[in-house]
Short mmCIF file of N, CA and C in Angstrom, two decimals:
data_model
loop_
_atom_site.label_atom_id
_atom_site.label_comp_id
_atom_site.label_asym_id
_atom_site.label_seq_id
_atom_site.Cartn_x
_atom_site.Cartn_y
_atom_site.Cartn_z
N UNK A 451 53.65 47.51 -43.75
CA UNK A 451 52.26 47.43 -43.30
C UNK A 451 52.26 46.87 -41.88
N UNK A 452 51.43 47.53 -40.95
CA UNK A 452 51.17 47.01 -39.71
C UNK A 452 50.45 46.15 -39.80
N UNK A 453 50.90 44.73 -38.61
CA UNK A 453 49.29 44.03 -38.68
C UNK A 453 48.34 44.46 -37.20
N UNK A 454 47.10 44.11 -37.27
CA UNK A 454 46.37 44.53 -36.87
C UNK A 454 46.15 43.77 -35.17
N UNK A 455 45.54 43.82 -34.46
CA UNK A 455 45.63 43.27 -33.10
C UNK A 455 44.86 41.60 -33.13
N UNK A 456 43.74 41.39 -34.16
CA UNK A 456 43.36 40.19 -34.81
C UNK A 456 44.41 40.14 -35.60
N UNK A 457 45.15 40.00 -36.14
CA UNK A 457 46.25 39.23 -37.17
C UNK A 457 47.05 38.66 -36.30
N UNK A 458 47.68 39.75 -35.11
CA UNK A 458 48.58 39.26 -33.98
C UNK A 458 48.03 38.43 -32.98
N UNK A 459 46.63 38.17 -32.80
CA UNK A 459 46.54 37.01 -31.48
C UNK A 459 45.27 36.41 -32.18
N UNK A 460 45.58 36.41 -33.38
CA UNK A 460 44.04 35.50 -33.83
C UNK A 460 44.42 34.08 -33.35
N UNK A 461 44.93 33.12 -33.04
CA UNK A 461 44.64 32.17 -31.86
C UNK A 461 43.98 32.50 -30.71
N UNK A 462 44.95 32.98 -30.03
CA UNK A 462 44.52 33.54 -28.68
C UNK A 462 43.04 34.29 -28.91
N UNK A 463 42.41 34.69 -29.24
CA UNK A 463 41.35 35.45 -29.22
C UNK A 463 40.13 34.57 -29.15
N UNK A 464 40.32 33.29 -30.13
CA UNK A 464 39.68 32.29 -30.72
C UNK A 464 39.46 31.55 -29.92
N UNK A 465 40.28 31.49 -28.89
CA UNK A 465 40.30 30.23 -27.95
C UNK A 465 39.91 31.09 -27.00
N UNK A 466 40.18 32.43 -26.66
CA UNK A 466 39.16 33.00 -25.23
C UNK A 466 37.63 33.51 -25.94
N UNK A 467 37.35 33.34 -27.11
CA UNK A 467 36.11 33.48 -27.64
C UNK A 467 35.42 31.77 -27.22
N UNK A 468 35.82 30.88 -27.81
CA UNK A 468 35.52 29.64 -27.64
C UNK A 468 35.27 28.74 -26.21
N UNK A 469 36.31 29.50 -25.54
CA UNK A 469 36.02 28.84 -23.80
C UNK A 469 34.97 29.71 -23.52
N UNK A 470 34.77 31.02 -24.15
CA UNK A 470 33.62 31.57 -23.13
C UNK A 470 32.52 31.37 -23.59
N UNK A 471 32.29 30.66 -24.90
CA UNK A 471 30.91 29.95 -25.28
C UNK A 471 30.83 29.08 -24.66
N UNK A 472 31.75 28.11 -24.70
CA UNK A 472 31.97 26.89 -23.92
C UNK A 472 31.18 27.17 -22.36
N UNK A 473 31.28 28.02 -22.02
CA UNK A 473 31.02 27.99 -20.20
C UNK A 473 29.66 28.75 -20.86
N UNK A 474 29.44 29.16 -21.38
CA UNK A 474 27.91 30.27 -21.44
C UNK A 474 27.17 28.76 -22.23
N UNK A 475 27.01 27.87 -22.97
CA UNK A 475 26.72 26.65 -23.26
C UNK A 475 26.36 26.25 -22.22
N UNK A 476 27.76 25.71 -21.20
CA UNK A 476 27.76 24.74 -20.22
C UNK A 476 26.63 25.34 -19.20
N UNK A 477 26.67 26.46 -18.42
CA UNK A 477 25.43 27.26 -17.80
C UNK A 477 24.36 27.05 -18.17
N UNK A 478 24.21 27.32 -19.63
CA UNK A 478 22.47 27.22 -19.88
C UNK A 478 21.83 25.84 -20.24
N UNK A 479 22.81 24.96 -20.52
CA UNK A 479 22.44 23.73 -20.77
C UNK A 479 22.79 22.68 -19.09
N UNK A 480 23.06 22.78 -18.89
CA UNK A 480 23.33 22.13 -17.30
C UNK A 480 22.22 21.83 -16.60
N UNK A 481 21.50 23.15 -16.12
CA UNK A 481 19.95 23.40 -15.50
C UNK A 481 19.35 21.95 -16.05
N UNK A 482 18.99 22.30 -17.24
CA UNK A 482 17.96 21.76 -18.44
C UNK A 482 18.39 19.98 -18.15
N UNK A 483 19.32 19.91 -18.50
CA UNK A 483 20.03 18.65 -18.69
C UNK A 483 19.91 18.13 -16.81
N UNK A 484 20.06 18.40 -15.93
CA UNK A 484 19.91 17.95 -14.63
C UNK A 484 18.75 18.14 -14.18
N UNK A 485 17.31 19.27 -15.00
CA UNK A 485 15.89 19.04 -14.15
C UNK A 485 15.72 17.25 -14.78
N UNK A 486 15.36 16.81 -15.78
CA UNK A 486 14.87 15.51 -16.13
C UNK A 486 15.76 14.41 -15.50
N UNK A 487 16.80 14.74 -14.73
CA UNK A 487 17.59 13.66 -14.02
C UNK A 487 17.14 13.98 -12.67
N UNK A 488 16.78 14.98 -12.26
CA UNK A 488 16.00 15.04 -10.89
C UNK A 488 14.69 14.42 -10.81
N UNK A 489 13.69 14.92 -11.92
CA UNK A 489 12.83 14.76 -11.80
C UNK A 489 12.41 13.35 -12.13
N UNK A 490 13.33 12.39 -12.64
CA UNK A 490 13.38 10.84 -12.66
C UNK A 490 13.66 10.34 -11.26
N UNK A 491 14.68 11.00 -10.79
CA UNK A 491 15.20 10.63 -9.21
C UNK A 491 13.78 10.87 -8.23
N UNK A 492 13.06 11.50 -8.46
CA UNK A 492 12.09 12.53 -7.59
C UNK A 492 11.40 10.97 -7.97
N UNK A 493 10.74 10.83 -9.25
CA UNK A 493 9.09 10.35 -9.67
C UNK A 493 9.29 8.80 -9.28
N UNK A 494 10.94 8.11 -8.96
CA UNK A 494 11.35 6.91 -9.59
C UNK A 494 11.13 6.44 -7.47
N UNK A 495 11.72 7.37 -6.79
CA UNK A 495 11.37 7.32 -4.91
C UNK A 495 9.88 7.70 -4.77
N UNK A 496 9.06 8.82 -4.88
CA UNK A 496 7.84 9.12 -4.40
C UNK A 496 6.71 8.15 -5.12
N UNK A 497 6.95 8.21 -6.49
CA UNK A 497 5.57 6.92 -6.80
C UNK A 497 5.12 5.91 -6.35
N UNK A 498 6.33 5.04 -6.13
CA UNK A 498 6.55 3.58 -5.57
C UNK A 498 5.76 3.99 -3.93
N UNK A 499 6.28 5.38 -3.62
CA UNK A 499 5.81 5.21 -2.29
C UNK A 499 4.47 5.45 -2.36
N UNK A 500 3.99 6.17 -3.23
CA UNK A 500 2.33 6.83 -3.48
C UNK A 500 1.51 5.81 -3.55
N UNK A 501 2.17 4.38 -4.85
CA UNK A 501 1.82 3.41 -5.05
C UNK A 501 1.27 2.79 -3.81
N UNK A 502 2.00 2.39 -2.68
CA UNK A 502 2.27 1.88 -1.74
C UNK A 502 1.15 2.06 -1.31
N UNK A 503 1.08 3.48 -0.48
CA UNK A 503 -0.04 3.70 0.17
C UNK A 503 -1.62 3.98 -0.36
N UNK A 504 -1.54 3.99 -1.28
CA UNK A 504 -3.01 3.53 -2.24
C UNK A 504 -3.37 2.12 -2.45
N UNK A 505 -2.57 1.19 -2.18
CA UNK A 505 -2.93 0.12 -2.69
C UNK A 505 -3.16 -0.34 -1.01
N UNK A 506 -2.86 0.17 0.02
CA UNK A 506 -2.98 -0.38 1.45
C UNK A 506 -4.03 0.08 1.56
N UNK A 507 -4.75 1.55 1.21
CA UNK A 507 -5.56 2.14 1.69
C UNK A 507 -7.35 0.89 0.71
N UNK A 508 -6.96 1.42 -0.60
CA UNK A 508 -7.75 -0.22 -1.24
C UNK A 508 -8.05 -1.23 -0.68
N UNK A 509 -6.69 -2.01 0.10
CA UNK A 509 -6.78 -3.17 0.50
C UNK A 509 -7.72 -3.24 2.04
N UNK A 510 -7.68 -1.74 2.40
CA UNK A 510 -8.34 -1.91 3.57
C UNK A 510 -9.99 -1.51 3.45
N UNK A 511 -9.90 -1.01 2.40
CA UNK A 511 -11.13 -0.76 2.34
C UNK A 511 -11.99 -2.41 1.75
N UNK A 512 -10.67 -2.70 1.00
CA UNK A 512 -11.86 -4.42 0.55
C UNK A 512 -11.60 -5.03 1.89
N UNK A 513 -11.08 -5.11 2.88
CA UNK A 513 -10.92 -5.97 3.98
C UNK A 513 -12.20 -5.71 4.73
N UNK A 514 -12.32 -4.06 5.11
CA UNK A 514 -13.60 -3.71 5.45
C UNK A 514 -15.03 -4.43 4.97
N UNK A 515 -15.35 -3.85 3.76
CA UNK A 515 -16.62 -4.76 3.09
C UNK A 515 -16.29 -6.47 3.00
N UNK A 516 -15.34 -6.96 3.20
CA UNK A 516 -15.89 -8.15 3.24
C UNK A 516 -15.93 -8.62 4.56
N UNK A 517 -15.46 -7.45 5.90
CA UNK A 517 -15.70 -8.13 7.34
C UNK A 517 -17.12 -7.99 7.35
N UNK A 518 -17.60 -6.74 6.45
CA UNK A 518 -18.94 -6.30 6.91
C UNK A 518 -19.70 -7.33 5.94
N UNK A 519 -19.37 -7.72 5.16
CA UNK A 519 -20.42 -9.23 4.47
C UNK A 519 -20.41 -10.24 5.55
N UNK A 520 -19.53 -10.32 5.76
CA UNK A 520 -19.36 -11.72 6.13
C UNK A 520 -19.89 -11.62 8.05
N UNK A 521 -20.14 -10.30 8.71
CA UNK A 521 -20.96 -9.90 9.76
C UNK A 521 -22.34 -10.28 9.68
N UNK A 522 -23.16 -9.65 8.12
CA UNK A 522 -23.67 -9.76 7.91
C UNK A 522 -24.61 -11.17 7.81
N UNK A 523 -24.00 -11.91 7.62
CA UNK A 523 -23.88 -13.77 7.40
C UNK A 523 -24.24 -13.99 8.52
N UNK A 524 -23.38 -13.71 9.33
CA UNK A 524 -23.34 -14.07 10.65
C UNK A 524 -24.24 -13.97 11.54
N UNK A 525 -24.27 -12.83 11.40
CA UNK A 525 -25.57 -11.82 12.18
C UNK A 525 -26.90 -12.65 12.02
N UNK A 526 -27.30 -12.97 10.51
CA UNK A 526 -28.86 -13.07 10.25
C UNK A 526 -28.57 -14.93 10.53
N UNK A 527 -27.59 -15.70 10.35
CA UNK A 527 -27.57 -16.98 11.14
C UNK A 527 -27.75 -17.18 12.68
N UNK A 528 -27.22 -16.35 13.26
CA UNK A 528 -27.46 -16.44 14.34
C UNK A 528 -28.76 -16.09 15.52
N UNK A 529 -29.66 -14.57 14.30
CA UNK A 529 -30.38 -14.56 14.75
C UNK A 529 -31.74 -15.31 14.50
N UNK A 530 -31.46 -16.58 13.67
CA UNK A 530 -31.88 -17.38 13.25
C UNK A 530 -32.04 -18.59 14.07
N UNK A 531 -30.82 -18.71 14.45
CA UNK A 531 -30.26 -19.63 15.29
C UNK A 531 -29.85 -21.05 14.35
N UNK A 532 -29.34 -20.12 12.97
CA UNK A 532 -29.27 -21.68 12.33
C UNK A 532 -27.55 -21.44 11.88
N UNK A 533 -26.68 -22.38 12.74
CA UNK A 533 -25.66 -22.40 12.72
C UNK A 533 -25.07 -22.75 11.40
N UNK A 534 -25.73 -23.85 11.02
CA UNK A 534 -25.22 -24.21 9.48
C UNK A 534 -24.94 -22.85 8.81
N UNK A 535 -25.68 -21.73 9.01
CA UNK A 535 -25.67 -20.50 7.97
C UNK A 535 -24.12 -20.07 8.37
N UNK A 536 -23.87 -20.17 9.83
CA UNK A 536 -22.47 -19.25 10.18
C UNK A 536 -21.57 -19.90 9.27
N UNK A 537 -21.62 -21.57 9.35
CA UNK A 537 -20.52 -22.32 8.36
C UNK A 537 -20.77 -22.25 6.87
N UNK A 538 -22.26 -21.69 6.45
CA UNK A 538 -22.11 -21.86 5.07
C UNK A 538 -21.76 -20.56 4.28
N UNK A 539 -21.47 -19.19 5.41
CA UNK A 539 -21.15 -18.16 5.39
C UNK A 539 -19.27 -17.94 5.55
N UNK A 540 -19.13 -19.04 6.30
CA UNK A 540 -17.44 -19.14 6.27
C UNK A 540 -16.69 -20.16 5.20
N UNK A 541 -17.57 -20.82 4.83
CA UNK A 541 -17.58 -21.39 3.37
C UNK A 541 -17.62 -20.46 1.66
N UNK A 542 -18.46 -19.46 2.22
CA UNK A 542 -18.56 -18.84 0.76
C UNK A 542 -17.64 -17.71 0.91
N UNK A 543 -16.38 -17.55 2.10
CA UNK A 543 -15.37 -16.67 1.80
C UNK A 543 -14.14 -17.55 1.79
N UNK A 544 -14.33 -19.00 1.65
CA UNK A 544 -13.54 -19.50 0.95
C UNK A 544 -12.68 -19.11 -0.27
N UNK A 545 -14.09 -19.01 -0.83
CA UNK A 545 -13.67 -19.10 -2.45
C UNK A 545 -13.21 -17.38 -2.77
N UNK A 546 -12.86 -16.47 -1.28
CA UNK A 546 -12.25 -15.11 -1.89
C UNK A 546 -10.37 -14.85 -1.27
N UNK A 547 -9.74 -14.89 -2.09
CA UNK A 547 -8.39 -15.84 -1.97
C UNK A 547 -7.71 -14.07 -1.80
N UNK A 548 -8.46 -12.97 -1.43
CA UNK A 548 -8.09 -11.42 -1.42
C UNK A 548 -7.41 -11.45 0.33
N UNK A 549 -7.21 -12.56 0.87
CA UNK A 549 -6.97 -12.18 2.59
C UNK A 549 -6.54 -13.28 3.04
N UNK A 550 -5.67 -13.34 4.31
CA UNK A 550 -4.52 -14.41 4.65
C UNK A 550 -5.78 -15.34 5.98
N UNK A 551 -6.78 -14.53 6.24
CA UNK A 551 -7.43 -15.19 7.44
C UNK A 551 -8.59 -14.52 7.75
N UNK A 552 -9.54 -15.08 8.22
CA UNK A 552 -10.84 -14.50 8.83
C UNK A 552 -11.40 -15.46 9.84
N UNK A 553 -11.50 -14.35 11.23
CA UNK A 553 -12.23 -14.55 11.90
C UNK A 553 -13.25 -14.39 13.13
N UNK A 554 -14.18 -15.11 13.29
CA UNK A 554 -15.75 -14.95 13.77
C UNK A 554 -15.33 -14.91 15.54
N UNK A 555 -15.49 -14.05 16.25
CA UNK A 555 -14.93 -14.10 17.25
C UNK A 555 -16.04 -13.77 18.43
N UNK A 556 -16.13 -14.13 19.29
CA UNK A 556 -17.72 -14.24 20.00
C UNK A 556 -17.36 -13.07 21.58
N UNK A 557 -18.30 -12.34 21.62
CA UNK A 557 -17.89 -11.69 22.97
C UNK A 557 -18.67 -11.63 23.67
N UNK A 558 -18.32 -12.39 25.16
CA UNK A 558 -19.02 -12.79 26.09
C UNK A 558 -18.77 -11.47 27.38
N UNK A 559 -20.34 -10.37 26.92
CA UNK A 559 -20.19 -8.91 27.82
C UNK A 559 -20.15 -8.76 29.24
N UNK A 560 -20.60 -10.26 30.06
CA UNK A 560 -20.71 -10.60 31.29
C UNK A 560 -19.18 -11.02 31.96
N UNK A 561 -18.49 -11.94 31.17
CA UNK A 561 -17.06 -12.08 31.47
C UNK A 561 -16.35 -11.19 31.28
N UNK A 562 -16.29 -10.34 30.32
CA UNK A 562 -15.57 -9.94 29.57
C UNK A 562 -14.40 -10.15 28.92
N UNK A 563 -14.80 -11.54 28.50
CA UNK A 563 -14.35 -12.27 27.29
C UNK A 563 -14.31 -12.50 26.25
N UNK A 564 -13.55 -13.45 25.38
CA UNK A 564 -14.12 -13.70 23.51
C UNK A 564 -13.08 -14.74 23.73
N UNK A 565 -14.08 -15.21 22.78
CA UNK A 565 -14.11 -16.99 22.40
C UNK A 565 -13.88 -16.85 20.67
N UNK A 566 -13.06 -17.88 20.17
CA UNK A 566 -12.91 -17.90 18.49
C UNK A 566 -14.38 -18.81 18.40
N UNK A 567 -15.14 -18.02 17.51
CA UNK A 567 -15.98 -19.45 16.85
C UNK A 567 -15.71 -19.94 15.77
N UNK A 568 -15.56 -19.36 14.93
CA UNK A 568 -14.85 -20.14 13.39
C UNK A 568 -13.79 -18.82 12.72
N UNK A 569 -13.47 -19.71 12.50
CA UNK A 569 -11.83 -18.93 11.22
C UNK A 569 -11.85 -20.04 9.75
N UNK A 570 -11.15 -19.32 9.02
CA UNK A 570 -10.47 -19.70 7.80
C UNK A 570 -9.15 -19.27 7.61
N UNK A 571 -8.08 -20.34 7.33
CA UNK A 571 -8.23 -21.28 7.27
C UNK A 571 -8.60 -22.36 8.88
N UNK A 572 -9.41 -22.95 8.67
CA UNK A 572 -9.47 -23.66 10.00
C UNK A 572 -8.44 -24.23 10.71
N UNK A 573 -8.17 -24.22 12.10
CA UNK A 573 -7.26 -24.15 12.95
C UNK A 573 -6.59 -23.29 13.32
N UNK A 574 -6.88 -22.37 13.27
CA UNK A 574 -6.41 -21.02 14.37
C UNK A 574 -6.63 -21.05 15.10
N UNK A 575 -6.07 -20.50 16.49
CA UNK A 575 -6.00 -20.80 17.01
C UNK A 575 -7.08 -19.36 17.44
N UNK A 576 -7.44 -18.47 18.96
CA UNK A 576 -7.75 -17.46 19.36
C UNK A 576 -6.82 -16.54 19.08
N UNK A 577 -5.27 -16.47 19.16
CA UNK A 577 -4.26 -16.05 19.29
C UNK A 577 -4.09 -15.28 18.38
N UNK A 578 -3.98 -16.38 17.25
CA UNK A 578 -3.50 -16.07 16.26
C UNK A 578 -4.51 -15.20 15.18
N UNK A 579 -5.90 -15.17 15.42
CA UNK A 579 -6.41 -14.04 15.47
C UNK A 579 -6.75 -13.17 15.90
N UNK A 580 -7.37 -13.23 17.28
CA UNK A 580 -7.64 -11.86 18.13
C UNK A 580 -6.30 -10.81 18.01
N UNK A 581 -4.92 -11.63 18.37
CA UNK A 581 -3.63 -10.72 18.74
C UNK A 581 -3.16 -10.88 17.89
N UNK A 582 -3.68 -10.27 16.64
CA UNK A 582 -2.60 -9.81 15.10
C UNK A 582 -1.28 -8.75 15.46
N UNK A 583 -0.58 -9.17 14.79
CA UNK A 583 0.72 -8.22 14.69
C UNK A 583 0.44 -7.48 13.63
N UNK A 584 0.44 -6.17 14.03
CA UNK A 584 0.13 -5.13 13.00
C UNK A 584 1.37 -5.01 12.18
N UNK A 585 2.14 -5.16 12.23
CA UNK A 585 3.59 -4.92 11.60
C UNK A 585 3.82 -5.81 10.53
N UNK A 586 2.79 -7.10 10.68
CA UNK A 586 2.76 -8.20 9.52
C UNK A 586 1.62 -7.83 8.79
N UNK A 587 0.70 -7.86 9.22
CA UNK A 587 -1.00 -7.77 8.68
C UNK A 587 -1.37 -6.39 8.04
N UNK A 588 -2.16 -6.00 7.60
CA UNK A 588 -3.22 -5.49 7.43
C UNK A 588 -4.20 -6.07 7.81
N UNK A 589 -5.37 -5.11 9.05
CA UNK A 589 -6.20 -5.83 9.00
C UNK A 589 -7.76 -5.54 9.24
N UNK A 590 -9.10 -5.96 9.29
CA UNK A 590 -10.05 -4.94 9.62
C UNK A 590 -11.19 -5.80 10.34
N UNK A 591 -11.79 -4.95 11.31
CA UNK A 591 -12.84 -5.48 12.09
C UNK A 591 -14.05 -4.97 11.94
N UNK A 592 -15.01 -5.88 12.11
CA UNK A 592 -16.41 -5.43 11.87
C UNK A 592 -17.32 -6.20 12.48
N UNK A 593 -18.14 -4.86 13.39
CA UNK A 593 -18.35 -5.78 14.74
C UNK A 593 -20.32 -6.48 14.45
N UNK A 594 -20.90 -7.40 14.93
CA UNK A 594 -22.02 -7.67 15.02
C UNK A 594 -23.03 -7.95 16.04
N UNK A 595 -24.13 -8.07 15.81
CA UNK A 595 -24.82 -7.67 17.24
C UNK A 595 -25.95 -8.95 16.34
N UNK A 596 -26.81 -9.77 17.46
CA UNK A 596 -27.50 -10.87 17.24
C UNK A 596 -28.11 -11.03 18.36
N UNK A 597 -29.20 -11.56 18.61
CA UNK A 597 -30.23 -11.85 19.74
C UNK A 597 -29.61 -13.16 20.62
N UNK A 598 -28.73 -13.94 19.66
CA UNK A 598 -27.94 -14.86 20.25
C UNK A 598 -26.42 -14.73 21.14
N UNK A 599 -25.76 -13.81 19.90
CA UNK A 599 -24.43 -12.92 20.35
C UNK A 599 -23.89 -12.30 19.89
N UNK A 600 -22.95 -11.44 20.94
CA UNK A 600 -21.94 -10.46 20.07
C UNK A 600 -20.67 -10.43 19.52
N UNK A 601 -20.45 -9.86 18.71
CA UNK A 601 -18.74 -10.16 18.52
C UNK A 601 -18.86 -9.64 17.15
N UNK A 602 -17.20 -10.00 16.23
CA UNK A 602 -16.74 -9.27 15.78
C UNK A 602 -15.87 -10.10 14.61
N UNK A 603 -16.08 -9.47 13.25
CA UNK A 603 -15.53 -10.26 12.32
C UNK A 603 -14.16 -9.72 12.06
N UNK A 604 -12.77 -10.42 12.17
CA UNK A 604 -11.67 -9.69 11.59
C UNK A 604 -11.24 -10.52 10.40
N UNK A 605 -10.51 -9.77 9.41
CA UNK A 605 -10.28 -10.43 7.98
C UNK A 605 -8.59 -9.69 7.84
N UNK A 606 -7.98 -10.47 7.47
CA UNK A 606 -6.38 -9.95 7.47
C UNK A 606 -5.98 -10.44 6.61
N UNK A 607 -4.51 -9.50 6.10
CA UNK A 607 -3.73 -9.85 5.11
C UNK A 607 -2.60 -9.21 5.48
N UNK A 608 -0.85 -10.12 5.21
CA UNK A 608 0.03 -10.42 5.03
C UNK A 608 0.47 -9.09 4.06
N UNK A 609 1.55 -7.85 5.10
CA UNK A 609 2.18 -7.27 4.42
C UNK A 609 2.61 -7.44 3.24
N UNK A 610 3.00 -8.27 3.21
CA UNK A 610 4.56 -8.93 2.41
C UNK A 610 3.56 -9.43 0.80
N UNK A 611 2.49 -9.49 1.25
CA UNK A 611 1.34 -10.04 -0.59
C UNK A 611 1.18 -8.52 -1.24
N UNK A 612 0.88 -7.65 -0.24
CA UNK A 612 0.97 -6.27 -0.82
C UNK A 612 1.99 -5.89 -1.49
N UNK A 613 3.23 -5.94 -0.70
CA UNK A 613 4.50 -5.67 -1.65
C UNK A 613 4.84 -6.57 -3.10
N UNK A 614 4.28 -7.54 -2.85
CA UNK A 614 4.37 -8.91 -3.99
C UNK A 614 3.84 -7.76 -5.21
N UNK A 615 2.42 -7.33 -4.76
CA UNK A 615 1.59 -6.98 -5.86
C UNK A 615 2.28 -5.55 -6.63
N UNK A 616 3.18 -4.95 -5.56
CA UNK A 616 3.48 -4.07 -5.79
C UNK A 616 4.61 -3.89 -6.74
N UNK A 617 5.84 -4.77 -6.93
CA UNK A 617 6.77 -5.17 -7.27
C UNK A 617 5.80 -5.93 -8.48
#
């Protein structure tokens, strides 16, 4: 009896049947198996950054409304002429702990100057608010107009609290 061409290389056959599942496996499962490792790599870099810039864009928008409250303060004290209001207006942003500094800055249109009138925390200097470093701060201005004077409220916050919040 002859044997047949499977009788004579049934190893061999088995094992070039088996490697070529092996690689037709490895092909179709590879793709599959490396999109959810991309797409972790992808979601795990761009969110954090998405994060990032939503929470700056937020922060500037609350920096905004509270320069524009606290203008507001200002504005109707002054055209009052009752100063106590400017301090009892830089008093009630005390108690909002959302910003590293604020301040009331006076502009004199004849010199063309500005004078600090009040900040929080007190003792700032002009400097250290008019000439913010943008690279540290976030920060926002909001300007006012009064029968007494003009000028401009800035309210800032400290890169580095953003990232805190972010982390």
């Amino acid at each position: 009896k002859q044997k047949t061409a499977y009788e004579i290389r049934n190893c061999d056959w088995s094992s070039v049947v088996y490697s070529s599942d092996l690689s037709i496996t490895f092909r179709f499962w590879i793709p599959f198996a490396l999109l959810p490792v991309m797409m972790l790599s992808i979601i795990g870099f761009y969110y954090p950054l998405q994060q990032k810039k939503i929470l700056i864009e937020r922060k500037r928008q609350a920096l905004k409304e509270t320069a524009q409250t606290i203008a507001l303060g200002v504005e109707l004290s002054l055209d009052f002429e009752d100063f106590s209001g400017v301090k009892k207006t830089i008093d009630f942003i005390k108690e909002n702990s959302d910003f590293n500094f604020v301040g009331v800055i006076l502009k004199d249109s004849s010199e063309q100057s500005e004078t600090l009138l009040a900040s929080f925390p007190e003792g700032r200097s002009y400097k250290e608010v008019a000439l913010v470093d943008s690279s540290l701060y976030i920060f926002e201005d909001f300007a006012f107009s009064s029968n007494f004077a003009n000028g401009y409220i800035r309210v800032a916050e400290k890169f580095s609290h953003i990232e805190e919040e972010i982390n």
